Structures are given as structure tokens and as C-alpha cells.
Amino acid sequence: EVQVVESGGGLVQPGGSLRLSCEASGFTFSKFAMSWVRQAPGKGLEWVSAISAGGTTYYAASVKGRFTISRDNSKDTLDLHMNSLRAEDTAIYYCAKGEVSEWLLRYGMDVWGQGTTVTVSS
Amino acid sequence: QSVLTQPPSVSGTPGQRVTISCSGSESNIAGNYVYWYRQLPGAAPKLLIHRNNQRPSGVPDRFSASRSATSASLAISGLRPEDEADYYCSAWEESLGGPVFGGGTKLTVL
């Protein structure tokens, strides 16, 4: 079964840091782009960041310079390092598998995890 | 304010057909694939339609979708109580370098 499972969420103070992880299984991880999408409480979906199979990274303007996405194809894992966290970063963060290897080919995401909750509050 | 515009809610009775619209622009829906995701209460989004009108394996043919110029629509026929969920459209946004989503439409089965 193709699946991705997130971990690492929690409560963090404004200005703090957190690392989210996503473990993939059931598919050849190294051949697909991967992405993070978040959903603030009671709100819609917002794309956060993506990484192509080859390692090129992409970020939404709201997180650029604060978040870093990375992948370890030897361990089938995806990470999101989040720094300088703000209250508006509070959300459920979903890991999602891209349909193809290259993010800029403009395809969507076909498999999503259950999400991990990040709360930024003092 | 979402880049793609969806109605906040739609409703129907069991067996009916409902449609959900998604309005965008030249920089997103026009020229890019549209995707539809379904999110059951308390659950993660799940792919319902990809590449404008293609159903992934396991999605029943009660679900269909279309795209025209800068808008798209999702149709659900033979409505069932278990179809109650939030539905999101999505398309690549050229200015963002990533996908944008509609605000979501809550489907209520009366």
C-alpha cells in the first residue's frame, strides 16, 4: 500500500523551531516529487514547499527563508525544518506525494498522509 | 481569500446529482491540470479527480469533472450520505510556482 506518515508536530513558542518528518512506503520514493501542504484551523489548504526527485526545492513566499525542505532517498524520508515560527504557522501539516518526479511539470499530489499538528503559541 | 473560488456549500438529497464549481484565471486553471480532493471530517484530503477529469483507481464513476477555460466543475451523481465532506479544487499557479486551492465546498446530504 502506498502511504506516507508524518511525525514531529507539537507546541512551540513564537520564534522557535521544529522539524517535521514524513516516512514513505509502498512506492519508489526516489522517483517522485514530494510536498508539504498545511491547513490552519478551520481553514482551507495552502501549499508550503516541495522538492523534486532530484532535490531541487521550492517554497511558498510565506515560508521562504524560514523553512527548509529536504529528502533522504536512502531512507525514504522527507523533512521540513521550520525556523522563526509565527502564530500564523499554526496548522496541520500534510506530507503529499507528487504524481511525477519533477515538481515544475505542474502535476498535482496523489497520496496524502494523515497530517501532524503544529501549534505556535506562547 | 483563496485564489480559486468555490461555493462555500452545496446540498442535495440521496440519489440526486450535485455540481461544485471552481473559478480561476489564466494563470492557474487555464493551461494547467485541475485536481479535486475530498476531505472527510477529521481526515486528510484524498485525491478524487486528477488531470482535469481522470478518476484514480477506486473512485466510482459517480464522480466526474470537467474544465473549460478558467473554470472547472465536479459532478457527483447518485448522492449518498457518505459523500458528505469538504471538496477542494486545485491547480498550478504560475506566479506561485506551486498549486493553489479553492476555499473548499462543504457538501451536505439532506
Short mmCIF file of N, CA, C and O in Angstrom, two decimals, chain B residues 7-88:
data_model
loop_
_atom_site.label_atom_id
_atom_site.label_comp_id
_atom_site.label_asym_id
_atom_site.label_seq_id
_atom_site.Cartn_x
_atom_site.Cartn_y
_atom_site.Cartn_z
N PRO B 7 -18.04 27.63 -4.24
CA PRO B 7 -19.16 27.97 -3.34
C PRO B 7 -18.88 27.37 -1.97
O PRO B 7 -18.36 26.26 -1.88
N PRO B 8 -19.19 28.09 -0.90
CA PRO B 8 -18.92 27.56 0.44
C PRO B 8 -19.66 26.27 0.75
O PRO B 8 -19.16 25.43 1.48
N SER B 9 -20.85 26.14 0.19
CA SER B 9 -21.63 24.96 0.50
C SER B 9 -22.58 24.61 -0.64
O SER B 9 -22.99 25.48 -1.41
N VAL B 10 -22.87 23.34 -0.74
CA VAL B 10 -23.91 22.82 -1.63
C VAL B 10 -24.61 21.71 -0.88
O VAL B 10 -24.06 21.14 0.07
N SER B 11 -25.81 21.40 -1.30
CA SER B 11 -26.54 20.32 -0.64
C SER B 11 -27.41 19.58 -1.65
O SER B 11 -27.71 20.09 -2.73
N GLY B 12 -27.79 18.39 -1.28
CA GLY B 12 -28.64 17.58 -2.12
C GLY B 12 -29.21 16.43 -1.32
O GLY B 12 -28.77 16.16 -0.20
N THR B 13 -30.18 15.77 -1.89
CA THR B 13 -30.79 14.61 -1.24
C THR B 13 -30.23 13.33 -1.84
O THR B 13 -29.70 13.35 -2.96
N PRO B 14 -30.33 12.24 -1.12
CA PRO B 14 -29.81 10.98 -1.65
C PRO B 14 -30.35 10.66 -3.04
O PRO B 14 -31.56 10.81 -3.29
N GLY B 15 -29.44 10.27 -3.93
CA GLY B 15 -29.82 9.94 -5.29
C GLY B 15 -29.72 11.10 -6.26
O GLY B 15 -29.68 10.89 -7.48
N GLN B 16 -29.66 12.31 -5.74
CA GLN B 16 -29.59 13.49 -6.60
C GLN B 16 -28.20 13.65 -7.21
O GLN B 16 -27.23 12.99 -6.83
N ARG B 17 -28.11 14.60 -8.14
CA ARG B 17 -26.84 14.98 -8.74
C ARG B 17 -26.53 16.42 -8.34
O ARG B 17 -27.42 17.29 -8.41
N VAL B 18 -25.31 16.63 -7.86
CA VAL B 18 -24.90 17.98 -7.49
C VAL B 18 -23.62 18.32 -8.23
O VAL B 18 -22.86 17.44 -8.64
N THR B 19 -23.41 19.62 -8.41
CA THR B 19 -22.17 20.06 -9.02
C THR B 19 -21.51 21.12 -8.14
O THR B 19 -22.19 21.89 -7.46
N ILE B 20 -20.20 21.13 -8.18
CA ILE B 20 -19.41 22.11 -7.44
C ILE B 20 -18.52 22.83 -8.44
O ILE B 20 -17.78 22.19 -9.20
N SER B 21 -18.61 24.13 -8.45
CA SER B 21 -17.84 24.92 -9.41
C SER B 21 -16.53 25.40 -8.81
O SER B 21 -16.37 25.49 -7.58
N CYS B 22 -15.59 25.71 -9.68
CA CYS B 22 -14.27 26.19 -9.28
C CYS B 22 -13.84 27.22 -10.32
O CYS B 22 -13.63 26.87 -11.48
N SER B 23 -13.72 28.45 -9.89
CA SER B 23 -13.38 29.51 -10.82
C SER B 23 -11.98 30.02 -10.58
O SER B 23 -11.60 30.32 -9.44
N GLY B 24 -11.21 30.12 -11.65
CA GLY B 24 -9.83 30.58 -11.53
C GLY B 24 -9.50 31.65 -12.54
O GLY B 24 -10.33 32.52 -12.82
N SER B 25 -8.30 31.57 -13.12
CA SER B 25 -7.86 32.60 -14.06
C SER B 25 -6.88 32.01 -15.07
O SER B 25 -6.58 30.82 -15.06
N GLU B 26 -6.36 32.91 -15.92
CA GLU B 26 -5.41 32.49 -16.95
C GLU B 26 -4.12 31.94 -16.35
O GLU B 26 -3.44 31.14 -16.99
N SER B 27 -3.80 32.37 -15.15
CA SER B 27 -2.53 31.96 -14.56
C SER B 27 -2.61 30.66 -13.79
O SER B 27 -1.60 30.18 -13.27
N ASN B 28 -3.79 30.08 -13.68
CA ASN B 28 -3.89 28.81 -12.98
C ASN B 28 -4.67 27.77 -13.78
O ASN B 28 -4.09 26.94 -14.50
N ILE B 29 -5.98 27.81 -13.74
CA ILE B 29 -6.76 26.75 -14.39
C ILE B 29 -6.51 26.67 -15.90
O ILE B 29 -6.36 25.57 -16.46
N ALA B 30 -6.47 27.82 -16.54
CA ALA B 30 -6.25 27.81 -17.99
C ALA B 30 -4.84 27.30 -18.28
O ALA B 30 -3.85 27.89 -17.88
N GLY B 31 -4.74 26.16 -18.95
CA GLY B 31 -3.44 25.64 -19.33
C GLY B 31 -2.80 24.71 -18.32
O GLY B 31 -1.68 24.21 -18.56
N ASN B 32 -3.43 24.48 -17.19
CA ASN B 32 -2.87 23.57 -16.18
C ASN B 32 -3.93 22.56 -15.75
O ASN B 32 -5.12 22.82 -15.84
N TYR B 33 -3.47 21.42 -15.30
CA TYR B 33 -4.39 20.40 -14.83
C TYR B 33 -5.14 20.86 -13.58
O TYR B 33 -4.58 21.53 -12.71
N VAL B 34 -6.40 20.45 -13.49
CA VAL B 34 -7.20 20.69 -12.30
C VAL B 34 -7.34 19.39 -11.53
O VAL B 34 -7.52 18.31 -12.12
N TYR B 35 -7.23 19.50 -10.23
CA TYR B 35 -7.36 18.36 -9.34
C TYR B 35 -8.51 18.61 -8.36
O TYR B 35 -8.78 19.76 -7.99
N TRP B 36 -9.14 17.55 -7.95
CA TRP B 36 -10.19 17.63 -6.93
C TRP B 36 -9.84 16.68 -5.79
O TRP B 36 -9.47 15.52 -6.02
N TYR B 37 -9.97 17.18 -4.57
CA TYR B 37 -9.70 16.40 -3.38
C TYR B 37 -10.94 16.39 -2.49
O TYR B 37 -11.66 17.37 -2.41
N ARG B 38 -11.13 15.28 -1.82
CA ARG B 38 -12.23 15.17 -0.87
C ARG B 38 -11.65 15.02 0.52
O ARG B 38 -10.71 14.23 0.73
N GLN B 39 -12.21 15.75 1.48
CA GLN B 39 -11.75 15.67 2.85
C GLN B 39 -12.93 15.35 3.76
O GLN B 39 -13.79 16.20 3.98
N LEU B 40 -12.97 14.13 4.24
CA LEU B 40 -13.99 13.75 5.20
C LEU B 40 -13.69 14.42 6.54
O LEU B 40 -12.54 14.77 6.82
N PRO B 41 -14.70 14.61 7.37
CA PRO B 41 -14.49 15.28 8.67
C PRO B 41 -13.38 14.63 9.48
O PRO B 41 -13.39 13.42 9.71
N GLY B 42 -12.42 15.45 9.88
CA GLY B 42 -11.33 14.96 10.72
C GLY B 42 -10.30 14.12 10.01
O GLY B 42 -9.40 13.56 10.65
N ALA B 43 -10.38 14.04 8.68
CA ALA B 43 -9.46 13.19 7.93
C ALA B 43 -8.58 14.02 6.99
O ALA B 43 -8.78 15.22 6.84
N ALA B 44 -7.63 13.36 6.38
CA ALA B 44 -6.74 14.02 5.42
C ALA B 44 -7.42 14.13 4.06
O ALA B 44 -8.32 13.35 3.74
N PRO B 45 -7.01 15.08 3.25
CA PRO B 45 -7.54 15.14 1.88
C PRO B 45 -7.18 13.87 1.11
O PRO B 45 -6.13 13.26 1.34
N LYS B 46 -8.07 13.50 0.21
CA LYS B 46 -7.84 12.32 -0.62
C LYS B 46 -8.12 12.69 -2.06
O LYS B 46 -9.10 13.39 -2.36
N LEU B 47 -7.25 12.25 -2.97
CA LEU B 47 -7.42 12.56 -4.38
C LEU B 47 -8.68 11.93 -4.93
O LEU B 47 -8.91 10.73 -4.80
N LEU B 48 -9.48 12.77 -5.60
CA LEU B 48 -10.75 12.32 -6.16
C LEU B 48 -10.71 12.32 -7.69
O LEU B 48 -11.17 11.40 -8.34
N ILE B 49 -10.16 13.39 -8.24
CA ILE B 49 -10.03 13.55 -9.69
C ILE B 49 -8.65 14.14 -9.96
O ILE B 49 -8.24 15.09 -9.28
N HIS B 50 -7.93 13.59 -10.91
CA HIS B 50 -6.67 14.20 -11.31
C HIS B 50 -6.64 14.48 -12.80
O HIS B 50 -7.42 13.90 -13.57
N ARG B 51 -5.75 15.41 -13.18
CA ARG B 51 -5.55 15.75 -14.59
C ARG B 51 -6.87 16.09 -15.28
O ARG B 51 -7.21 15.51 -16.31
N ASN B 52 -7.61 16.99 -14.66
CA ASN B 52 -8.87 17.55 -15.16
C ASN B 52 -10.08 16.65 -14.97
O ASN B 52 -11.09 17.09 -14.44
N ASN B 53 -10.00 15.42 -15.44
CA ASN B 53 -11.21 14.60 -15.45
C ASN B 53 -10.94 13.11 -15.27
O ASN B 53 -11.82 12.29 -15.57
N GLN B 54 -9.76 12.77 -14.79
CA GLN B 54 -9.40 11.36 -14.65
C GLN B 54 -9.65 10.87 -13.23
O GLN B 54 -9.22 11.50 -12.26
N ARG B 55 -10.33 9.74 -13.12
CA ARG B 55 -10.57 9.15 -11.81
C ARG B 55 -9.48 8.16 -11.46
O ARG B 55 -9.21 7.23 -12.23
N PRO B 56 -8.84 8.34 -10.29
CA PRO B 56 -7.86 7.34 -9.84
C PRO B 56 -8.57 6.01 -9.59
O PRO B 56 -9.79 5.96 -9.41
N SER B 57 -7.78 4.96 -9.59
CA SER B 57 -8.33 3.64 -9.30
C SER B 57 -9.07 3.66 -7.97
O SER B 57 -8.57 4.18 -6.98
N GLY B 58 -10.27 3.10 -7.97
CA GLY B 58 -11.05 3.02 -6.75
C GLY B 58 -12.10 4.09 -6.58
O GLY B 58 -12.98 3.99 -5.73
N VAL B 59 -12.01 5.15 -7.37
CA VAL B 59 -13.02 6.21 -7.29
C VAL B 59 -14.17 5.85 -8.23
O VAL B 59 -13.95 5.63 -9.43
N PRO B 60 -15.38 5.76 -7.70
CA PRO B 60 -16.52 5.32 -8.54
C PRO B 60 -16.86 6.33 -9.63
O PRO B 60 -16.58 7.53 -9.51
N ASP B 61 -17.51 5.82 -10.68
CA ASP B 61 -17.85 6.70 -11.81
C ASP B 61 -19.01 7.64 -11.50
O ASP B 61 -19.47 8.37 -12.38
N ARG B 62 -19.49 7.64 -10.26
CA ARG B 62 -20.46 8.66 -9.84
C ARG B 62 -19.81 10.05 -9.80
O ARG B 62 -20.50 11.07 -9.82
N PHE B 63 -18.49 10.04 -9.75
CA PHE B 63 -17.74 11.30 -9.69
C PHE B 63 -17.18 11.60 -11.08
O PHE B 63 -16.52 10.77 -11.69
N SER B 64 -17.45 12.80 -11.55
CA SER B 64 -16.92 13.23 -12.84
C SER B 64 -16.55 14.70 -12.76
O SER B 64 -17.04 15.42 -11.89
N ALA B 65 -15.70 15.13 -13.66
CA ALA B 65 -15.24 16.52 -13.62
C ALA B 65 -14.93 17.00 -15.02
O ALA B 65 -14.70 16.20 -15.94
N SER B 66 -14.94 18.31 -15.15
CA SER B 66 -14.62 18.91 -16.43
C SER B 66 -13.90 20.23 -16.20
O SER B 66 -13.94 20.80 -15.10
N ARG B 67 -13.24 20.72 -17.24
CA ARG B 67 -12.54 22.00 -17.19
C ARG B 67 -12.82 22.74 -18.49
O ARG B 67 -12.85 22.15 -19.57
N SER B 68 -13.04 24.03 -18.35
CA SER B 68 -13.28 24.84 -19.52
C SER B 68 -12.70 26.23 -19.29
O SER B 68 -13.12 26.92 -18.36
N ALA B 69 -11.73 26.61 -20.10
CA ALA B 69 -11.08 27.92 -19.98
C ALA B 69 -10.56 28.12 -18.56
O ALA B 69 -9.68 27.39 -18.11
N THR B 70 -11.15 29.05 -17.83
CA THR B 70 -10.63 29.38 -16.50
C THR B 70 -11.51 28.84 -15.38
O THR B 70 -11.44 29.32 -14.25
N SER B 71 -12.33 27.86 -15.67
CA SER B 71 -13.15 27.28 -14.62
C SER B 71 -13.23 25.76 -14.75
O SER B 71 -12.88 25.20 -15.79
N ALA B 72 -13.67 25.15 -13.68
CA ALA B 72 -13.81 23.70 -13.65
C ALA B 72 -15.01 23.35 -12.80
O ALA B 72 -15.53 24.20 -12.05
N SER B 73 -15.46 22.12 -12.93
CA SER B 73 -16.58 21.69 -12.09
C SER B 73 -16.48 20.21 -11.79
O SER B 73 -15.92 19.43 -12.56
N LEU B 74 -17.00 19.87 -10.64
CA LEU B 74 -17.07 18.49 -10.17
C LEU B 74 -18.54 18.11 -10.06
O LEU B 74 -19.32 18.88 -9.50
N ALA B 75 -18.90 16.97 -10.60
CA ALA B 75 -20.27 16.50 -10.50
C ALA B 75 -20.30 15.18 -9.73
O ALA B 75 -19.45 14.32 -9.94
N ILE B 76 -21.27 15.09 -8.85
CA ILE B 76 -21.47 13.86 -8.09
C ILE B 76 -22.90 13.42 -8.33
O ILE B 76 -23.85 14.14 -8.02
N SER B 77 -23.06 12.25 -8.92
CA SER B 77 -24.39 11.73 -9.18
C SER B 77 -24.70 10.61 -8.20
O SER B 77 -23.81 10.06 -7.55
N GLY B 78 -25.99 10.29 -8.08
CA GLY B 78 -26.39 9.23 -7.15
C GLY B 78 -25.90 9.52 -5.74
O GLY B 78 -25.31 8.66 -5.09
N LEU B 79 -26.16 10.71 -5.28
CA LEU B 79 -25.63 11.19 -3.99
C LEU B 79 -25.92 10.20 -2.85
O LEU B 79 -27.02 9.63 -2.76
N ARG B 80 -24.90 10.02 -2.01
CA ARG B 80 -25.03 9.12 -0.86
C ARG B 80 -24.67 9.87 0.42
O ARG B 80 -23.88 10.82 0.38
N PRO B 81 -25.19 9.45 1.56
CA PRO B 81 -24.86 10.13 2.83
C PRO B 81 -23.36 10.19 3.09
O PRO B 81 -22.86 11.17 3.63
N GLU B 82 -22.63 9.17 2.68
CA GLU B 82 -21.19 9.13 2.92
C GLU B 82 -20.41 10.10 2.03
O GLU B 82 -19.20 10.25 2.18
N ASP B 83 -21.09 10.77 1.11
CA ASP B 83 -20.44 11.78 0.29
C ASP B 83 -20.29 13.10 1.03
O ASP B 83 -19.63 14.02 0.53
N GLU B 84 -20.91 13.20 2.20
CA GLU B 84 -20.77 14.44 2.99
C GLU B 84 -19.31 14.65 3.34
O GLU B 84 -18.66 13.82 3.99
N ALA B 85 -18.79 15.77 2.88
CA ALA B 85 -17.37 16.06 3.05
C ALA B 85 -17.09 17.46 2.52
O ALA B 85 -17.99 18.12 1.98
N ASP B 86 -15.86 17.88 2.69
CA ASP B 86 -15.39 19.11 2.06
C ASP B 86 -14.67 18.73 0.76
O ASP B 86 -13.87 17.80 0.74
N TYR B 87 -14.93 19.48 -0.28
CA TYR B 87 -14.32 19.22 -1.58
C TYR B 87 -13.49 20.43 -2.00
O TYR B 87 -13.96 21.56 -1.93
N TYR B 88 -12.26 20.16 -2.42
CA TYR B 88 -11.34 21.23 -2.80
C TYR B 88 -10.89 21.04 -4.25
O TYR B 88 -10.52 19.93 -4.64
#
